[in-house]
Structure formats: C-alpha cells, structure tokens
C-alpha cells in the first residue's frame, strides 16, 4: 500500500482497523447490484404522443381532442465536466441509460458500447418543449411525449380520464403486464417511504439517511424527492405501475458522493422495481457494502454541515459543489481539493490512481476516502469527519496554502522513508502541522459527540499535537473560536499560538499552558 500513500496529497485519515463482526447475507442481487446495467429489448413507450393519441382515440372515439407534447425525450452527449454541469444547472435530471428498454440485469451504471471508454456516455433525460438547448452540447430528440402533470385520478376539464388513457396506452403498446390491478377509484399511488440506517455502536434503532435524493421512473415519467432528517421522502407524482427506484447520493446540502467507475458526479444505488406506493429500506453493516458506506458518509456530511452552521457558532462550510470519492481498495484518505483548483503533477496522480485516472480528467474529487479497513459505522464516520474538517480549513486559507501542504506531504513521505506526514523537521512542515492538528481535533470532537463516553482521541501519536486543540476546547476555547485563527498566515504551531493570543488575550494563560504541555 505504500505507493497509494503517495496520494496523501493533503492528509491521510487515521488508519482504520478492520473489525471482526458477524457478516450476514447481503440484500438480494436483483435488488442492489453495482455492475453495469444489462439492457434487453427495446419497448414501445406508452407516453409517446403517438401512442397516447391512439389510446385516446380508442377510449374516446368521438372526442375532438388532440394530445399535446408536454415533454421531449432526449439524450445529451456532454464532452466534458463543464457541459455536464451546465445541464445540471439547467435542471436536467439525467440517466446514463435509455428508459425505453427492458432491463435484464440491474446495476448502478451503463456505458453505451458506441462511446469510447473514457468518454462521457449518452445521458438520457426528459425536458419541456421550450427547453433552451445549450449551444455546443450534442443532443438528439428521441420522441415527443405526453406526461400528465395533474393527479392521475383527476379528470381534465374536457371530461377525459387521463389515467384511463395512460392505462390504455400501456395495453396498446404491449406493456399491460406492468400495470397494477385497478381497485375501484384507487388505481395510482404517489411514492412515499423512508431510507434508514442502523449504527450498531450507538443504538439498535434505525434513523434517517438525511438529504439524499430518491429518484424513480416508469419509462419517461420521472419523479424525485429528497429525504428529510428522519429519512422520510414523499414524491408528488402518481404511478400506476412499478417504478424503478434509485438513491442518488447528491445531498441537498450540496455535496456529492462518487464514484461508480463511470462519469457521474454522484453514486447511484439502484433499488430496482418497487411498489408505486413507495420503497422503504433499512441499511446496516450487514447490508450491501457499497450502499452502507455511502449512507454513512452521507450522514457524516450532513452532521458536519450542521455543525458548521449551528446555534453554537459558525465554521466555513465546505465548497458548495464538494465531491467525495470512496475507494474500497485504498487504506488512506485525503482532502485533495482538485475540483477547487488544487492541481498536482499528473504523473503522480496517474501512478496512484491507475485505472481510475481517466476519471480525474472529467470529474475531479475534493475528498478521497480509503475505506479498505473501515467496516463499521464509527470507522467510516471518523474518516469522513477528518477530511470534511480539512475542507473548512481550505475554504479559509485557499489554494496557495493547500498547494504548499500538498508539496510537503508528497516530498516528506518520500524523503522520510515513506513515513506518513514525515518526521516534522522538513521544510514547510508547519503547513501539515496546523492542518492535521485541526483535522484530528475535529475528528475527535465530533466522534465523542456521536459516541459519548468513547474516550476516542485521534492523531495523538504523531509529531504534531491535536491534543492542544482538545485541551483548549475542554476549557471553553471551542472550535468556533479556534477556527478563526486558521488563516493563510498561520502555517506552523508557533504562528497558531501567537494568532490565538492576539484573538483571545483573556485566554492567554490557557493558550500558553495548552501549547507548553504538548511539545
């Protein structure tokens, strides 16, 4: 694993020890699968204007009503990250696979065989007819569609039962087998449910996976909602057949969790076809591993963002578009901040990432989490908080500071004989000293808040001393005060002490005692 440690651009999270816990069978493969989607035969889309018109004529042969185009079914071929993000900014909800094909095997991603490996694949979406297609982005209109926006059970002013028309269109297109049996007037349902998780080290009670996007579709009919703090979601659109559900780990607070080894800035956990009334799941460490770790990292992010803006004080929030990558085969983590413009020598990144390198050209990570030995909620949570703490520091000091830190970590690792963080005597070691003191301190602080009585203390065996921050915090100089001292001019421990003394002269005795106790 030494060659991986070279990629400790900023910091490595503390080593995570594997836990010896009972492993129960994962969720069924047909429900959660992380390979590539396998498409079957092309299906007739019941929502196309042509097919809805035929269904309308079948049910209302004497009605002089035409079926309007409410949406275009389209596909885009973004050439780079900028084009992809522009489409996102325009509100386009994209899938990497066509929605008018049967699916032989579920998965988290799809790559068109006609698109070279290493390029962004076709992205499929539904847009309104007046959508302003951006110049320079290749696109193709695949079909004109009619998707009723009003509740299906509501008749239109002209007396047409559009739910019945929709069901008839399913029948005429050979998709009647997808429809649920009609029961009186209660034919369609609006999805509602909970996405929850269990932390065995805190409580046996399930709690919410907060702020994730629950998306579903039947052919070109898309809908989504975000979970609240309790993991509850409610989708407004109604369906009369089983939608395909997926959890998209693009949190409503702004951070995205990747990657799927595809060009997509947030991981997707596919849940397959479920009831139109909703899909609820409870995740634990014996569940699908990828889903479990994504949920834990998501909740760590949610907690950290709440800590940054709380009644107790304010810390700088991470960048608004923070991107986190998770790696099962790596044991080290970093807050590399590449997407924010912290750029390093390409050969180092390429040597480190191997087969992942091509992704860097398009969707750059800010945080990489090496979860090889992180098997439970606490270890994944701790590693996540450490790196998130770095992002607040980064927001206060900027790219020049971060580049200095990156250069130090790489050079010291090599010159010290592959010792993480070096030995503390190398040039510019103070950048690492301050950054890691802060990150390990915040890791300890938030871990203890989540697990009272744990007595956890991270990073205390290194040559820098996060205990200094812990000592001051326990005596009233909390993170919301000490964070103010993490400015661009503070790049060693002594500069940090002097800055704190200038900011908080009334705490002079406490500050000096904390620093003199650990040196």
Short mmCIF file of C-alpha atoms in Angstrom, two decimals:
data_model
loop_
_atom_site.label_atom_id
_atom_site.label_comp_id
_atom_site.label_asym_id
_atom_site.label_seq_id
_atom_site.Cartn_x
_atom_site.Cartn_y
_atom_site.Cartn_z
CA UNK A 1 0.00 0.00 0.00
CA UNK A 2 2.99 2.34 0.07
CA UNK A 3 2.51 3.58 -3.47
CA UNK A 4 -1.04 4.55 -2.54
CA UNK A 5 0.23 6.66 0.32
CA UNK A 6 1.97 8.96 -2.15
CA UNK A 7 -1.52 10.21 -2.91
CA UNK A 8 -1.84 11.62 0.59
CA UNK A 9 -1.90 15.00 -1.04
CA UNK A 10 -3.19 16.73 1.97
CA UNK A 11 -3.65 14.37 4.78
CA UNK A 12 -4.28 10.75 5.47
CA UNK A 13 -7.06 9.90 7.81
CA UNK A 14 -6.09 7.73 10.75
CA UNK A 15 -5.64 4.08 9.87
CA UNK A 16 -8.90 2.19 10.20
CA UNK A 17 -8.67 -1.22 11.82
CA UNK A 18 -10.83 -4.00 10.44
CA UNK A 19 -13.45 -5.16 12.92
CA UNK A 20 -14.26 -8.83 13.44
CA UNK A 21 -18.04 -8.81 13.26
CA UNK A 22 -20.59 -11.34 12.09
CA UNK A 23 -21.42 -10.85 8.42
CA UNK A 24 -24.93 -11.75 7.32
CA UNK A 25 -26.01 -12.28 3.70
CA UNK A 26 -26.31 -9.08 1.62
CA UNK A 27 -29.52 -7.84 0.09
CA UNK A 28 -30.67 -9.87 -2.93
CA UNK A 29 -28.63 -9.17 -6.05
CA UNK A 30 -31.72 -8.35 -8.08
CA UNK A 31 -32.46 -5.50 -5.66
CA UNK A 32 -29.00 -3.97 -5.38
CA UNK A 33 -26.31 -4.58 -7.97
CA UNK A 34 -23.23 -2.48 -8.63
CA UNK A 35 -22.18 -3.71 -12.04
CA UNK A 36 -23.19 -2.35 -15.41
CA UNK A 37 -26.85 -2.42 -16.38
CA UNK A 38 -27.64 -5.05 -19.00
CA UNK A 39 -30.30 -3.87 -21.43
CA UNK A 40 -32.84 -6.14 -23.08
CA UNK A 41 -35.25 -5.45 -25.91
CA UNK A 42 -36.50 -2.03 -26.91
CA UNK A 43 -40.02 -1.32 -25.67
CA UNK A 44 -42.84 0.81 -27.02
CA UNK A 45 -43.08 3.93 -24.87
CA UNK A 46 -46.71 4.33 -23.74
CA UNK A 47 -46.10 8.02 -23.04
CA UNK A 48 -45.19 8.98 -26.60
CA UNK A 49 -47.63 11.40 -28.22
CA UNK A 50 -48.35 8.88 -30.98
CA UNK A 51 -49.21 6.10 -28.56
CA UNK A 52 -51.20 8.33 -26.21
CA UNK A 53 -53.15 9.60 -29.25
CA UNK A 54 -54.03 6.04 -30.22
CA UNK A 55 -55.14 5.32 -26.66
CA UNK A 56 -57.26 8.47 -26.56
CA UNK A 57 -58.94 7.53 -29.83
CA UNK A 58 -59.58 4.03 -28.51
CA UNK A 59 -61.37 5.27 -25.38
CA UNK A 60 -62.94 8.46 -26.72
CA UNK A 61 -63.52 7.96 -30.44
CA UNK A 62 -65.93 10.89 -30.66
CA UNK A 63 -63.79 13.38 -28.73
CA UNK A 64 -62.16 16.04 -30.89
CA UNK A 65 -59.16 16.38 -28.57
CA UNK A 66 -55.53 16.22 -29.62
CA UNK A 67 -52.72 15.01 -27.42
CA UNK A 68 -50.23 17.78 -26.75
CA UNK A 69 -46.48 17.44 -26.42
CA UNK A 70 -45.64 18.13 -22.79
CA UNK A 71 -42.04 16.85 -22.90
CA UNK A 72 -39.25 15.79 -25.20
CA UNK A 73 -37.43 12.55 -24.52
CA UNK A 74 -33.84 13.43 -25.37
CA UNK A 75 -30.28 12.35 -24.96
CA UNK A 76 -27.22 14.55 -24.48
CA UNK A 77 -23.56 13.80 -25.11
CA UNK A 78 -21.54 16.20 -22.92
CA UNK A 79 -17.91 16.41 -23.97
CA UNK A 80 -16.56 17.39 -20.56
CA UNK A 81 -17.37 18.22 -16.97
CA UNK A 82 -18.34 21.80 -17.80
CA UNK A 83 -21.00 20.73 -20.27
CA UNK A 84 -22.38 18.13 -17.88
CA UNK A 85 -22.61 20.64 -15.05
CA UNK A 86 -24.28 23.19 -17.33
CA UNK A 87 -27.06 20.70 -18.00
CA UNK A 88 -27.39 20.07 -14.27
CA UNK A 89 -27.63 23.81 -13.64
CA UNK A 90 -30.47 23.95 -16.17
CA UNK A 91 -32.36 21.43 -14.04
CA UNK A 92 -31.91 18.42 -16.29
CA UNK A 93 -32.23 15.11 -14.44
CA UNK A 94 -30.09 12.66 -16.40
CA UNK A 95 -29.71 8.91 -16.55
CA UNK A 96 -26.85 7.17 -18.29
CA UNK A 97 -29.10 4.55 -19.90
CA UNK A 98 -32.17 4.65 -22.16
CA UNK A 99 -35.50 4.27 -20.35
CA UNK A 100 -37.42 2.59 -23.18
CA UNK A 101 -35.58 -0.73 -22.94
CA UNK A 102 -36.22 -3.71 -20.70
CA UNK A 103 -33.50 -4.33 -18.13
CA UNK A 104 -32.15 -7.85 -17.94
CA UNK A 105 -29.79 -7.11 -15.04
CA UNK A 106 -29.92 -4.16 -12.69
CA UNK A 107 -26.81 -2.14 -11.98
CA UNK A 108 -25.53 1.26 -10.96
CA UNK A 109 -24.35 2.45 -14.36
CA UNK A 110 -24.40 1.94 -18.12
CA UNK A 111 -21.95 2.85 -20.87
CA UNK A 112 -23.05 2.95 -24.48
CA UNK A 113 -20.92 0.47 -26.47
CA UNK A 114 -20.61 3.02 -29.29
CA UNK A 115 -18.98 5.57 -26.98
CA UNK A 116 -15.24 5.10 -26.37
CA UNK A 117 -14.27 4.01 -22.88
CA UNK A 118 -13.00 7.08 -21.09
CA UNK A 119 -15.59 9.42 -22.62
CA UNK A 120 -18.86 10.51 -21.06
CA UNK A 121 -21.65 8.28 -22.31
CA UNK A 122 -25.03 9.40 -23.61
CA UNK A 123 -27.19 10.99 -20.90
CA UNK A 124 -30.96 10.45 -21.21
CA UNK A 125 -33.49 12.95 -19.93
CA UNK A 126 -36.95 14.45 -20.30
CA UNK A 127 -37.21 18.20 -20.90
CA UNK A 128 -40.08 20.62 -21.66
CA UNK A 129 -40.64 21.58 -25.31
CA UNK A 130 -39.33 25.10 -24.68
CA UNK A 131 -36.09 23.86 -23.13
CA UNK A 132 -33.16 26.10 -24.15
CA UNK A 133 -30.74 23.53 -25.59
CA UNK A 134 -27.24 24.93 -24.90
CA UNK A 135 -25.11 25.53 -27.94
CA UNK A 136 -22.11 23.26 -28.25
CA UNK A 137 -23.66 20.28 -26.45
CA UNK A 138 -24.60 17.44 -28.76
CA UNK A 139 -28.18 16.24 -28.29
CA UNK A 140 -30.86 14.22 -30.02
CA UNK A 141 -34.64 14.41 -29.59
CA UNK A 142 -35.76 10.79 -29.38
CA UNK A 143 -39.51 11.24 -29.01
CA UNK A 144 -42.35 13.62 -28.23
CA UNK A 145 -44.18 12.67 -25.05
CA UNK A 146 -47.35 13.45 -23.15
CA UNK A 147 -46.92 13.15 -19.38
CA UNK A 148 -49.89 14.36 -17.36
CA UNK A 149 -48.80 16.68 -14.56
CA UNK A 150 -52.15 16.73 -12.72
CA UNK A 151 -53.02 13.86 -10.36
CA UNK A 152 -53.90 10.84 -12.47
CA UNK A 153 -57.28 10.38 -10.84
CA UNK A 154 -58.31 13.93 -11.76
CA UNK A 155 -60.37 14.33 -14.91
CA UNK A 156 -59.44 17.21 -17.19
CA UNK A 157 -61.99 19.97 -17.91
CA UNK A 158 -62.92 18.26 -21.18
CA UNK A 159 -64.04 15.19 -19.26
CA UNK A 160 -61.15 12.94 -20.28
CA UNK A 161 -59.88 10.46 -17.73
CA UNK A 162 -56.17 10.69 -18.48
CA UNK A 163 -55.37 7.88 -16.09
CA UNK A 164 -57.56 5.59 -18.16
CA UNK A 165 -55.87 6.88 -21.31
CA UNK A 166 -52.47 6.14 -19.84
CA UNK A 167 -53.50 2.61 -18.89
CA UNK A 168 -54.96 2.06 -22.35
CA UNK A 169 -51.69 3.21 -23.89
CA UNK A 170 -49.83 0.65 -21.78
CA UNK A 171 -52.22 -2.01 -23.08
CA UNK A 172 -51.94 -0.99 -26.74
CA UNK A 173 -48.13 -0.88 -26.61
CA UNK A 174 -47.83 -4.36 -25.15
CA UNK A 175 -46.94 -3.16 -21.66
CA UNK A 176 -50.17 -4.13 -19.90
CA UNK A 177 -48.28 -6.59 -17.72
CA UNK A 178 -46.60 -3.67 -15.97
CA UNK A 179 -49.90 -2.19 -14.75
CA UNK A 180 -51.22 -2.76 -11.27
CA UNK A 181 -54.70 -4.16 -10.96
CA UNK A 182 -57.24 -1.37 -10.64
CA UNK A 183 -59.10 -1.36 -7.32
CA UNK A 184 -62.10 0.92 -7.50
CA UNK A 185 -61.05 4.53 -7.80
CA UNK A 186 -57.71 3.86 -6.11
CA UNK A 187 -55.62 2.95 -9.13
CA UNK A 188 -52.45 5.00 -8.88
CA UNK A 189 -50.16 5.83 -5.97
CA UNK A 190 -47.64 8.52 -5.06
CA UNK A 191 -44.41 7.02 -3.69
CA UNK A 192 -43.61 7.70 -0.06
CA UNK A 193 -41.24 5.97 2.31
CA UNK A 194 -38.12 6.03 4.47
CA UNK A 195 -34.43 5.45 3.85
CA UNK A 196 -32.94 4.50 7.21
CA UNK A 197 -29.75 3.10 8.65
CA UNK A 198 -28.67 1.41 11.88
CA UNK A 199 -25.46 2.23 13.76
CA UNK A 200 -24.82 -0.82 15.95
CA UNK A 201 -22.36 1.14 18.07
CA UNK A 202 -24.88 3.78 19.07
CA UNK A 203 -28.36 2.27 19.13
CA UNK A 204 -30.33 -0.58 17.65
CA UNK A 205 -32.93 1.94 16.48
CA UNK A 206 -32.94 2.90 12.81
CA UNK A 207 -32.57 6.58 11.95
CA UNK A 208 -32.70 8.60 8.77
CA UNK A 209 -30.30 8.75 5.86
CA UNK A 210 -30.65 12.51 5.56
CA UNK A 211 -30.80 14.69 2.47
CA UNK A 212 -30.35 12.04 -0.23
CA UNK A 213 -32.28 12.07 -3.48
CA UNK A 214 -34.78 9.28 -4.09
CA UNK A 215 -35.50 9.12 -7.81
CA UNK A 216 -37.84 6.86 -9.74
CA UNK A 217 -39.23 6.45 -13.22
CA UNK A 218 -41.52 4.44 -15.43
CA UNK A 219 -40.34 4.89 -19.00
CA UNK A 220 -40.04 8.67 -19.48
CA UNK A 221 -42.12 9.56 -16.44
CA UNK A 222 -39.60 10.78 -13.87
CA UNK A 223 -40.05 11.97 -10.31
CA UNK A 224 -37.85 12.52 -7.28
CA UNK A 225 -37.77 13.86 -3.75
CA UNK A 226 -35.17 14.39 -1.04
CA UNK A 227 -35.24 12.69 2.33
CA UNK A 228 -35.58 14.80 5.44
CA UNK A 229 -33.52 14.35 8.59
CA UNK A 230 -35.59 11.30 9.52
CA UNK A 231 -35.04 9.72 6.10
CA UNK A 232 -38.64 10.33 5.01
CA UNK A 233 -39.43 11.25 1.42
CA UNK A 234 -42.66 11.90 -0.47
CA UNK A 235 -42.89 12.08 -4.26
CA UNK A 236 -45.74 14.15 -5.66
CA UNK A 237 -46.29 12.35 -8.96
CA UNK A 238 -48.50 9.27 -9.06
CA UNK A 239 -47.76 6.00 -10.85
CA UNK A 240 -50.00 3.11 -11.89
CA UNK A 241 -47.13 0.67 -12.44
CA UNK A 242 -44.00 -0.22 -10.51
CA UNK A 243 -41.31 2.47 -10.87
CA UNK A 244 -37.59 1.76 -10.84
CA UNK A 245 -36.15 3.35 -7.70
CA UNK A 246 -32.65 4.59 -7.09
CA UNK A 247 -30.87 6.51 -4.35
CA UNK A 248 -28.75 9.30 -5.79
CA UNK A 249 -26.04 10.40 -3.37
CA UNK A 250 -26.11 14.06 -4.28
CA UNK A 251 -27.12 15.56 -0.96
CA UNK A 252 -29.42 18.55 -0.87
CA UNK A 253 -26.80 20.39 1.18
CA UNK A 254 -24.59 20.38 -1.91
CA UNK A 255 -22.05 17.56 -1.62
CA UNK A 256 -21.96 14.54 -3.91
CA UNK A 257 -20.62 11.07 -3.18
CA UNK A 258 -18.99 9.10 -6.02
CA UNK A 259 -17.79 7.06 -7.73
CA UNK A 260 -19.22 4.22 -9.83
CA UNK A 261 -16.26 3.96 -12.24
CA UNK A 262 -18.39 5.97 -14.63
CA UNK A 263 -18.63 9.63 -15.48
CA UNK A 264 -21.23 10.60 -12.96
CA UNK A 265 -20.59 13.05 -10.12
CA UNK A 266 -22.67 11.16 -7.55
CA UNK A 267 -23.01 7.47 -6.86
CA UNK A 268 -26.32 5.77 -7.57
CA UNK A 269 -27.60 2.78 -5.64
CA UNK A 270 -30.27 1.09 -7.72
CA UNK A 271 -33.13 -0.48 -5.78
CA UNK A 272 -34.95 -1.96 -8.77
CA UNK A 273 -38.70 -2.05 -9.38
CA UNK A 274 -40.81 -1.48 -6.29
CA UNK A 275 -44.38 -0.60 -5.40
CA UNK A 276 -45.75 2.74 -6.68
CA UNK A 277 -46.81 3.47 -3.11
CA UNK A 278 -43.15 3.75 -2.16
CA UNK A 279 -39.93 1.96 -1.32
CA UNK A 280 -38.53 1.84 2.22
CA UNK A 281 -35.25 0.26 3.26
CA UNK A 282 -33.22 -0.03 6.44
CA UNK A 283 -29.47 -0.36 5.92
CA UNK A 284 -26.96 -1.82 8.37
CA UNK A 285 -23.38 -3.07 8.20
CA UNK A 286 -24.60 -6.48 7.07
CA UNK A 287 -26.35 -4.91 4.10
CA UNK A 288 -24.80 -4.30 0.72
CA UNK A 289 -21.37 -2.81 1.49
CA UNK A 290 -21.42 -0.07 -1.12
CA UNK A 291 -24.85 1.13 -0.04
CA UNK A 292 -23.89 1.04 3.65
CA UNK A 293 -20.72 3.08 3.28
CA UNK A 294 -22.41 5.63 1.01
CA UNK A 295 -25.14 6.12 3.61
CA UNK A 296 -22.63 6.54 6.46
CA UNK A 297 -20.52 9.06 4.54
CA UNK A 298 -23.70 10.89 3.58
CA UNK A 299 -24.78 11.17 7.21
CA UNK A 300 -21.31 12.26 8.30
CA UNK A 301 -21.53 15.04 5.72
CA UNK A 302 -25.00 16.00 6.91
CA UNK A 303 -23.78 16.18 10.52
CA UNK A 304 -20.69 18.16 9.58
CA UNK A 305 -22.63 20.76 7.60
CA UNK A 306 -24.98 21.16 10.57
CA UNK A 307 -22.00 21.64 12.89
CA UNK A 308 -20.63 24.35 10.60
CA UNK A 309 -23.79 26.42 10.95
CA UNK A 310 -25.21 25.81 14.40
CA UNK A 311 -26.51 27.83 17.32
CA UNK A 312 -23.13 27.32 19.00
CA UNK A 313 -21.18 29.08 16.25
CA UNK A 314 -20.02 29.13 12.65
CA UNK A 315 -17.31 27.36 10.69
CA UNK A 316 -16.67 27.80 6.99
CA UNK A 317 -18.86 25.43 5.03
CA UNK A 318 -17.14 23.12 2.53
CA UNK A 319 -17.27 24.22 -1.12
CA UNK A 320 -20.81 24.27 -2.49
CA UNK A 321 -20.10 21.52 -5.02
CA UNK A 322 -17.96 19.28 -2.80
CA UNK A 323 -17.27 15.89 -4.40
CA UNK A 324 -16.29 12.83 -2.35
CA UNK A 325 -14.92 9.62 -3.85
CA UNK A 326 -14.95 6.31 -1.98
CA UNK A 327 -12.31 3.63 -2.59
CA UNK A 328 -12.59 0.07 -1.28
CA UNK A 329 -9.03 -0.89 -2.22
CA UNK A 330 -7.24 2.04 -0.56
CA UNK A 331 -6.50 2.47 3.12
CA UNK A 332 -5.60 6.16 3.09
CA UNK A 333 -7.73 9.24 2.61
CA UNK A 334 -7.15 12.83 1.53
CA UNK A 335 -8.76 16.21 1.09
CA UNK A 336 -7.10 16.80 -2.26
CA UNK A 337 -9.50 19.59 -3.39
CA UNK A 338 -8.74 19.01 -7.07
CA UNK A 339 -12.12 20.22 -8.21
CA UNK A 340 -11.43 23.54 -6.48
CA UNK A 341 -8.23 24.04 -8.47
CA UNK A 342 -5.57 22.42 -6.31
CA UNK A 343 -3.58 20.74 -9.08
CA UNK A 344 -0.62 18.40 -8.73
CA UNK A 345 1.82 16.76 -11.09
CA UNK A 346 -0.14 14.49 -13.42
CA UNK A 347 2.31 11.60 -13.29
CA UNK A 348 1.92 11.26 -9.54
CA UNK A 349 -1.84 11.21 -9.76
CA UNK A 350 -1.76 8.81 -12.68
CA UNK A 351 0.61 6.40 -10.93
CA UNK A 352 -1.53 6.48 -7.83
CA UNK A 353 -4.99 6.12 -9.34
CA UNK A 354 -4.20 3.58 -12.04
CA UNK A 355 -7.42 2.59 -13.78
CA UNK A 356 -9.28 5.44 -12.07
CA UNK A 357 -7.04 8.09 -13.63
CA UNK A 358 -9.18 8.73 -16.71
CA UNK A 359 -12.00 9.85 -14.43
CA UNK A 360 -9.87 12.62 -12.99
CA UNK A 361 -9.89 14.39 -16.35
CA UNK A 362 -13.63 14.94 -16.07
CA UNK A 363 -14.93 14.63 -12.52
CA UNK A 364 -12.24 15.76 -10.12
CA UNK A 365 -12.58 14.78 -6.45
CA UNK A 366 -12.19 17.06 -3.45
CA UNK A 367 -12.08 14.25 -0.91
CA UNK A 368 -10.95 10.67 -1.38
CA UNK A 369 -11.85 8.18 1.34
CA UNK A 370 -9.87 4.95 1.53
CA UNK A 371 -12.24 2.54 3.27
CA UNK A 372 -10.34 -0.74 2.92
CA UNK A 373 -10.30 -1.37 6.66
CA UNK A 374 -13.41 0.60 7.59
CA UNK A 375 -16.14 -1.97 8.13
CA UNK A 376 -18.49 -0.29 10.59
CA UNK A 377 -20.30 2.99 11.10
CA UNK A 378 -17.80 4.55 13.57
CA UNK A 379 -14.69 3.96 11.45
CA UNK A 380 -16.29 5.28 8.24
CA UNK A 381 -17.79 8.20 10.14
CA UNK A 382 -14.46 9.15 11.74
CA UNK A 383 -12.56 9.07 8.44
CA UNK A 384 -15.24 11.21 6.80
CA UNK A 385 -15.28 13.86 9.51
CA UNK A 386 -11.48 14.17 9.38
CA UNK A 387 -11.50 15.03 5.69
CA UNK A 388 -14.53 17.29 5.96
CA UNK A 389 -12.74 19.28 8.66
CA UNK A 390 -9.93 19.88 6.17
CA UNK A 391 -12.39 21.40 3.70
CA UNK A 392 -13.40 24.12 6.15
CA UNK A 393 -9.74 24.92 6.73
CA UNK A 394 -9.20 25.00 2.96
CA UNK A 395 -12.05 27.46 2.50
CA UNK A 396 -10.31 29.85 4.88
CA UNK A 397 -6.76 29.59 3.52
CA UNK A 398 -7.16 28.95 -0.23
CA UNK A 399 -5.22 27.19 -2.98
CA UNK A 400 -1.74 28.60 -2.39
CA UNK A 401 -1.74 27.27 1.16
CA UNK A 402 -3.13 23.92 0.03
CA UNK A 403 -0.52 23.56 -2.70
CA UNK A 404 2.24 24.12 -0.13
CA UNK A 405 0.68 21.47 2.06
CA UNK A 406 0.37 19.04 -0.84
CA UNK A 407 4.00 19.55 -1.83
CA UNK A 408 5.13 18.94 1.74
CA UNK A 409 3.14 15.72 2.17
CA UNK A 410 4.49 14.22 -1.04
CA UNK A 411 8.12 15.22 -0.52
CA UNK A 412 8.22 14.36 3.17
CA UNK A 413 6.71 10.96 2.53
CA UNK A 414 9.47 10.16 0.06
CA UNK A 415 12.43 11.72 1.89
CA UNK A 416 11.48 10.29 5.30
CA UNK A 417 11.43 6.73 4.03
CA UNK A 418 7.68 6.53 3.46
CA UNK A 419 6.52 7.88 6.80
CA UNK A 420 3.09 9.47 6.61
CA UNK A 421 3.40 13.22 7.34
CA UNK A 422 7.20 12.92 7.51
CA UNK A 423 9.05 13.46 10.77
CA UNK A 424 8.26 17.13 11.33
CA UNK A 425 11.67 18.62 10.53
CA UNK A 426 11.31 19.01 6.77
CA UNK A 427 10.84 22.35 5.03
CA UNK A 428 7.26 23.67 5.30
CA UNK A 429 6.32 21.03 7.86
CA UNK A 430 4.26 23.66 9.66
CA UNK A 431 1.56 23.58 6.98
CA UNK A 432 0.99 19.92 7.74
CA UNK A 433 1.28 20.56 11.47
CA UNK A 434 -1.54 23.09 11.58
CA UNK A 435 -3.78 21.27 9.10
CA UNK A 436 -3.54 17.91 10.82
CA UNK A 437 -3.85 19.32 14.33
CA UNK A 438 -7.17 20.82 13.28
CA UNK A 439 -8.48 17.79 11.36
CA UNK A 440 -7.63 15.23 14.05
CA UNK A 441 -9.05 17.51 16.73
CA UNK A 442 -12.36 17.89 14.87
CA UNK A 443 -12.40 14.16 14.21
CA UNK A 444 -12.06 13.55 17.95
CA UNK A 445 -14.58 16.23 18.89
CA UNK A 446 -17.39 15.08 16.61
CA UNK A 447 -16.70 11.41 17.27
CA UNK A 448 -17.07 11.99 21.00
CA UNK A 449 -20.29 13.91 20.41
CA UNK A 450 -21.71 10.98 18.47
CA UNK A 451 -20.33 8.34 20.82
CA UNK A 452 -20.30 9.83 24.34
CA UNK A 453 -18.00 8.01 26.68
CA UNK A 454 -15.89 6.52 23.90
CA UNK A 455 -12.80 8.40 25.04
CA UNK A 456 -11.56 8.46 21.45
CA UNK A 457 -8.51 10.60 20.73
CA UNK A 458 -7.30 10.57 17.13
CA UNK A 459 -3.84 11.51 15.87
CA UNK A 460 -2.14 11.72 19.24
CA UNK A 461 0.87 9.58 18.27
CA UNK A 462 2.13 11.86 15.50
CA UNK A 463 4.75 14.59 15.87
CA UNK A 464 2.08 17.29 15.80
CA UNK A 465 -0.31 17.66 18.70
CA UNK A 466 -4.08 17.82 18.13
CA UNK A 467 -4.28 17.47 21.91
CA UNK A 468 -3.62 21.22 22.07
CA UNK A 469 -6.99 21.95 20.50
CA UNK A 470 -8.66 19.28 22.65
CA UNK A 471 -7.19 20.82 25.80
CA UNK A 472 -8.42 24.31 24.94
CA UNK A 473 -11.85 23.05 23.88
CA UNK A 474 -12.41 21.24 27.17
CA UNK A 475 -11.75 24.55 28.94
CA UNK A 476 -14.02 26.78 26.88
CA UNK A 477 -12.00 27.76 23.80
CA UNK A 478 -14.15 25.78 21.38
CA UNK A 479 -13.71 25.02 17.70
CA UNK A 480 -15.83 28.02 16.75
CA UNK A 481 -13.23 30.27 18.35
CA UNK A 482 -10.00 28.49 17.46
CA UNK A 483 -11.09 28.15 13.82
CA UNK A 484 -10.79 31.92 13.49
CA UNK A 485 -7.02 31.53 13.90
CA UNK A 486 -6.66 29.24 10.87
CA UNK A 487 -5.79 31.99 8.43
CA UNK A 488 -3.36 31.91 5.47
CA UNK A 489 -0.54 33.43 7.54
CA UNK A 490 -0.74 30.66 10.16
CA UNK A 491 1.43 27.84 8.88
CA UNK A 492 3.14 26.45 11.95
CA UNK A 493 2.32 25.79 15.58
CA UNK A 494 4.03 28.89 16.93
CA UNK A 495 2.20 31.13 14.48
CA UNK A 496 -1.01 29.48 15.59
CA UNK A 497 -0.24 30.21 19.24
CA UNK A 498 0.54 33.84 18.52
CA UNK A 499 -2.63 34.26 16.46
CA UNK A 500 -4.76 32.79 19.23
CA UNK A 501 -3.17 35.12 21.76
CA UNK A 502 -3.99 38.13 19.60
CA UNK A 503 -7.57 36.97 19.09
CA UNK A 504 -8.24 35.94 22.69
CA UNK A 505 -5.95 37.84 25.08
CA UNK A 506 -8.20 36.99 28.02
CA UNK A 507 -7.36 33.31 27.45
CA UNK A 508 -3.60 33.91 27.47
CA UNK A 509 -2.89 31.56 30.38
CA UNK A 510 -4.99 28.76 28.91
CA UNK A 511 -3.44 29.09 25.45
CA UNK A 512 0.15 29.14 26.69
CA UNK A 513 -0.47 26.22 29.03
CA UNK A 514 -2.01 24.15 26.23
CA UNK A 515 0.92 24.72 23.89
CA UNK A 516 3.59 24.23 26.56
CA UNK A 517 2.01 20.94 27.66
CA UNK A 518 2.48 19.36 24.23
CA UNK A 519 5.80 19.93 22.51
#
